[in-house]
CSV table of N, CA and C in Angstrom, one decimal:
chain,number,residue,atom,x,y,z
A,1209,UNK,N,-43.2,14.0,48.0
A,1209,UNK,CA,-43.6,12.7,47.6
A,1209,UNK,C,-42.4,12.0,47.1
A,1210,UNK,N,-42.3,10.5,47.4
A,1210,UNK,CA,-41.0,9.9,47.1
A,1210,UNK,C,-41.6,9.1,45.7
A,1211,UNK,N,-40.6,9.2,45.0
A,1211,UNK,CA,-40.7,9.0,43.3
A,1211,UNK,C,-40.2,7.0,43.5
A,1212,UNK,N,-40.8,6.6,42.4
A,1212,UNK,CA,-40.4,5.3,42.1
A,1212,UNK,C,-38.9,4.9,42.2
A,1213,UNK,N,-38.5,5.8,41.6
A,1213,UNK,CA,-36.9,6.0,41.1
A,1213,UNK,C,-36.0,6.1,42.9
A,1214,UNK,N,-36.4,6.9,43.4
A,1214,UNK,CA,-36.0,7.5,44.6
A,1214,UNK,C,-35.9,5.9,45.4
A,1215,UNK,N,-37.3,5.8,45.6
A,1215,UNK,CA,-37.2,4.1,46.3
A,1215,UNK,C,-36.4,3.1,46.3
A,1216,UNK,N,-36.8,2.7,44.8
A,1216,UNK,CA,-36.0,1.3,44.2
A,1216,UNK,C,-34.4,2.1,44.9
A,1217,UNK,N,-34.1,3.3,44.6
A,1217,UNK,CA,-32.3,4.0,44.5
A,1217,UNK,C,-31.9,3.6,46.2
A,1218,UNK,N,-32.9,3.9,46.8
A,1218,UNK,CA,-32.8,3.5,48.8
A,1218,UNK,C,-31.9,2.1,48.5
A,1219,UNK,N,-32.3,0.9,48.1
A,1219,UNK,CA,-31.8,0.1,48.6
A,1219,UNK,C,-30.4,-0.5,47.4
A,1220,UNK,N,-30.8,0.2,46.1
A,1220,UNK,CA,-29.6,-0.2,45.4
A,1220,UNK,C,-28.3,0.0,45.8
A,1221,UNK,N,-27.7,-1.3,45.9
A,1221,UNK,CA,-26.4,-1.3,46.2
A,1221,UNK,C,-25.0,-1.1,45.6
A,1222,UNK,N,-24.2,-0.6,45.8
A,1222,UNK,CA,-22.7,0.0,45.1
A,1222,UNK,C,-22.4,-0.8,44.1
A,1223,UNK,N,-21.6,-0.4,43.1
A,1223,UNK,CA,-21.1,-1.2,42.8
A,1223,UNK,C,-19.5,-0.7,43.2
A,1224,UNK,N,-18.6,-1.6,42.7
A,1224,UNK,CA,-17.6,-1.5,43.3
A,1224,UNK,C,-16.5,-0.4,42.9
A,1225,UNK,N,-17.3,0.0,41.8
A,1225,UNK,CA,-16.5,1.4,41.1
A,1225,UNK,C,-16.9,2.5,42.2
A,1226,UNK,N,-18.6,2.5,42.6
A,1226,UNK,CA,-18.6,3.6,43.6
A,1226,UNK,C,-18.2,3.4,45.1
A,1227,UNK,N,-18.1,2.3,45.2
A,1227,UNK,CA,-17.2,1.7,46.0
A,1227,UNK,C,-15.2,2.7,46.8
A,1228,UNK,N,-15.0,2.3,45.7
A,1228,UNK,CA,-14.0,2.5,45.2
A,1228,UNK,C,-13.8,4.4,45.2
A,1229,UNK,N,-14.4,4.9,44.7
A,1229,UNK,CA,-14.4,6.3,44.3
A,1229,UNK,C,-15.0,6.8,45.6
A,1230,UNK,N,-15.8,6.6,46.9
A,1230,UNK,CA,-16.0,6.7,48.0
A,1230,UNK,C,-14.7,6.9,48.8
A,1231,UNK,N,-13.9,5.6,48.9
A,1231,UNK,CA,-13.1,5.4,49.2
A,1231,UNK,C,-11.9,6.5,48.6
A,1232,UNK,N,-11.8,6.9,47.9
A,1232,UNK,CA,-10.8,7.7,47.4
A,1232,UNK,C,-10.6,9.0,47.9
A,1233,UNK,N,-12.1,9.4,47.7
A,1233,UNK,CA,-12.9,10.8,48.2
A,1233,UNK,C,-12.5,10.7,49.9
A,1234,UNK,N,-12.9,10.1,50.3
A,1234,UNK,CA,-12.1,9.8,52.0
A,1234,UNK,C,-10.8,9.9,52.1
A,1235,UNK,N,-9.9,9.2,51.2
A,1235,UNK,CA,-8.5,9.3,51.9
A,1235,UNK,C,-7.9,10.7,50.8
A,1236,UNK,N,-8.7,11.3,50.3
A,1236,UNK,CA,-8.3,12.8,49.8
A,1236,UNK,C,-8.6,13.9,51.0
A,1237,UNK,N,-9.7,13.4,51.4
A,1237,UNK,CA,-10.1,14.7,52.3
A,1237,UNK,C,-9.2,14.6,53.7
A,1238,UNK,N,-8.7,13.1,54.3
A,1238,UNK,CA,-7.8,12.5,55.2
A,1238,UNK,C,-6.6,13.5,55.0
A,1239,UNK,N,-6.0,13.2,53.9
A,1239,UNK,CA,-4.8,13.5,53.4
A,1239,UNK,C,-4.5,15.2,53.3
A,1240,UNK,N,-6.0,16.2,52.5
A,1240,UNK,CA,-5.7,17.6,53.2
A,1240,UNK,C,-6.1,17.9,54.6
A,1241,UNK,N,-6.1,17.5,55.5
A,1241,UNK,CA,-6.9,18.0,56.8
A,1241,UNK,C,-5.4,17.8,57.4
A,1242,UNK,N,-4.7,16.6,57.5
A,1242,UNK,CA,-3.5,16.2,58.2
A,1242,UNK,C,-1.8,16.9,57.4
A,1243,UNK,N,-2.0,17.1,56.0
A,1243,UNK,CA,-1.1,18.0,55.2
A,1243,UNK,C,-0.8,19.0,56.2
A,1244,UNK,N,-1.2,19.5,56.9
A,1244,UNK,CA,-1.0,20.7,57.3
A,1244,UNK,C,-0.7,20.5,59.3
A,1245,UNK,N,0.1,19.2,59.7
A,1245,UNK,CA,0.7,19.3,60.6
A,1245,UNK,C,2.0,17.9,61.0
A,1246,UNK,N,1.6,16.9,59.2
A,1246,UNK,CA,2.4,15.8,59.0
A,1246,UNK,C,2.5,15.9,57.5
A,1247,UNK,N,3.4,16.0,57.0
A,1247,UNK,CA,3.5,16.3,55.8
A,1247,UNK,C,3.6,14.3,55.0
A,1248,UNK,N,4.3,14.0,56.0
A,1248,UNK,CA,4.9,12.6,55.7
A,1248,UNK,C,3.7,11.6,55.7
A,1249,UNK,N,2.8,11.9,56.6
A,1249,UNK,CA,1.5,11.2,56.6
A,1249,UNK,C,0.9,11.2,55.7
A,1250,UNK,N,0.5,12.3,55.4
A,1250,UNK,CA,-0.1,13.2,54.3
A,1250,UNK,C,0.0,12.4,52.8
A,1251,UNK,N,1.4,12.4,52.3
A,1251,UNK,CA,2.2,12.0,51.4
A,1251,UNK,C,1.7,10.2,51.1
A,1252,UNK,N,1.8,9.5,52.1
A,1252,UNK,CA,1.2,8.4,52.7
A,1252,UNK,C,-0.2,7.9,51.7
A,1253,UNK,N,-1.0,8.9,52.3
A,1253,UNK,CA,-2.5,8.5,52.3
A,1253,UNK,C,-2.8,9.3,50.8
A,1254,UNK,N,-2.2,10.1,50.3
A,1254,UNK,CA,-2.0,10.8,48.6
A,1254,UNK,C,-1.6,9.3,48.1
A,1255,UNK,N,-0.5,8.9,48.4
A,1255,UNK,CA,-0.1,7.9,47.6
A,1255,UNK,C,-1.1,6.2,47.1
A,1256,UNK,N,-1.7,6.3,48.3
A,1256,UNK,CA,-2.9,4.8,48.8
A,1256,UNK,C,-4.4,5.3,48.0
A,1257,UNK,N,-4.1,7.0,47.7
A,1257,UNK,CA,-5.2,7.6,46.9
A,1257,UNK,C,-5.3,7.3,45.6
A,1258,UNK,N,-4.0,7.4,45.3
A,1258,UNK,CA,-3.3,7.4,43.6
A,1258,UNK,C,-3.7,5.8,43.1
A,1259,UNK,N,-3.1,4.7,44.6
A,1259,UNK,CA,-3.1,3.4,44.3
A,1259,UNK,C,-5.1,2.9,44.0
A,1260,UNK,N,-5.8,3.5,44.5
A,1260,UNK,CA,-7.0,3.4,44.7
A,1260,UNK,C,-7.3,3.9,42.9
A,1261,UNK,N,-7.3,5.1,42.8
A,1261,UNK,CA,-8.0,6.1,41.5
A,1261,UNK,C,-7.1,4.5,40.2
A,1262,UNK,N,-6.1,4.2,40.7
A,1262,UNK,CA,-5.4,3.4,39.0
A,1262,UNK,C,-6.6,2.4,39.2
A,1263,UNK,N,-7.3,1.7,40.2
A,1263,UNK,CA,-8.1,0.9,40.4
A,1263,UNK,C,-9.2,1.0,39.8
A,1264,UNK,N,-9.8,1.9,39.9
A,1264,UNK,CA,-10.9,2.8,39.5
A,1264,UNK,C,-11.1,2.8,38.1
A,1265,UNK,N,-10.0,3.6,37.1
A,1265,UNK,CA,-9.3,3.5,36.0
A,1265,UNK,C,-9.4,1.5,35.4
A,1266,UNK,N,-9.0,1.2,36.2
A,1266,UNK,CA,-8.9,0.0,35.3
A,1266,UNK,C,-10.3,-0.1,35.6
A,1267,UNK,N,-11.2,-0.5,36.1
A,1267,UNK,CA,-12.4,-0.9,36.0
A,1267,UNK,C,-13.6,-0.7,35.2
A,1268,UNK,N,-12.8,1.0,35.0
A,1268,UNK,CA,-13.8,1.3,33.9
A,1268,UNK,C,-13.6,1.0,32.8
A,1269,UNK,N,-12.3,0.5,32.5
A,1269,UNK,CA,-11.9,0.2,30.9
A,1269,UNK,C,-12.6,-1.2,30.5
């Protein structure tokens, strides 16, 4: 049985902190899958990771 809470949660939308931390979570998992045949790429998408998480950081302050 689907709970009140559950429902209303279906359509609530991101905010931009989970937004944001989605995003992060993706170019981490990008960044080990490809580590291990481009190092340089890799390094790349760590770095646009880092630039994302200071984002994150500031939003919550």
């Amino acid at each position: 049985m689907i709970t009140k809470k559950a429902m209303f949660g279906l359509f609530k939308k991101k905010s931009e902190v989970e937004k944001l931390q989605d995003e992060y979570k993706s170019l981490l998992e990008k960044s080990h899958k490809i580590s291990h045949s481009n190092r340089a790429a890799a390094d790349k998408l760590m770095a646009e990771a880092e630039e994302i998480a200071k984002k994150i950081d500031a939003l919550k302050k």
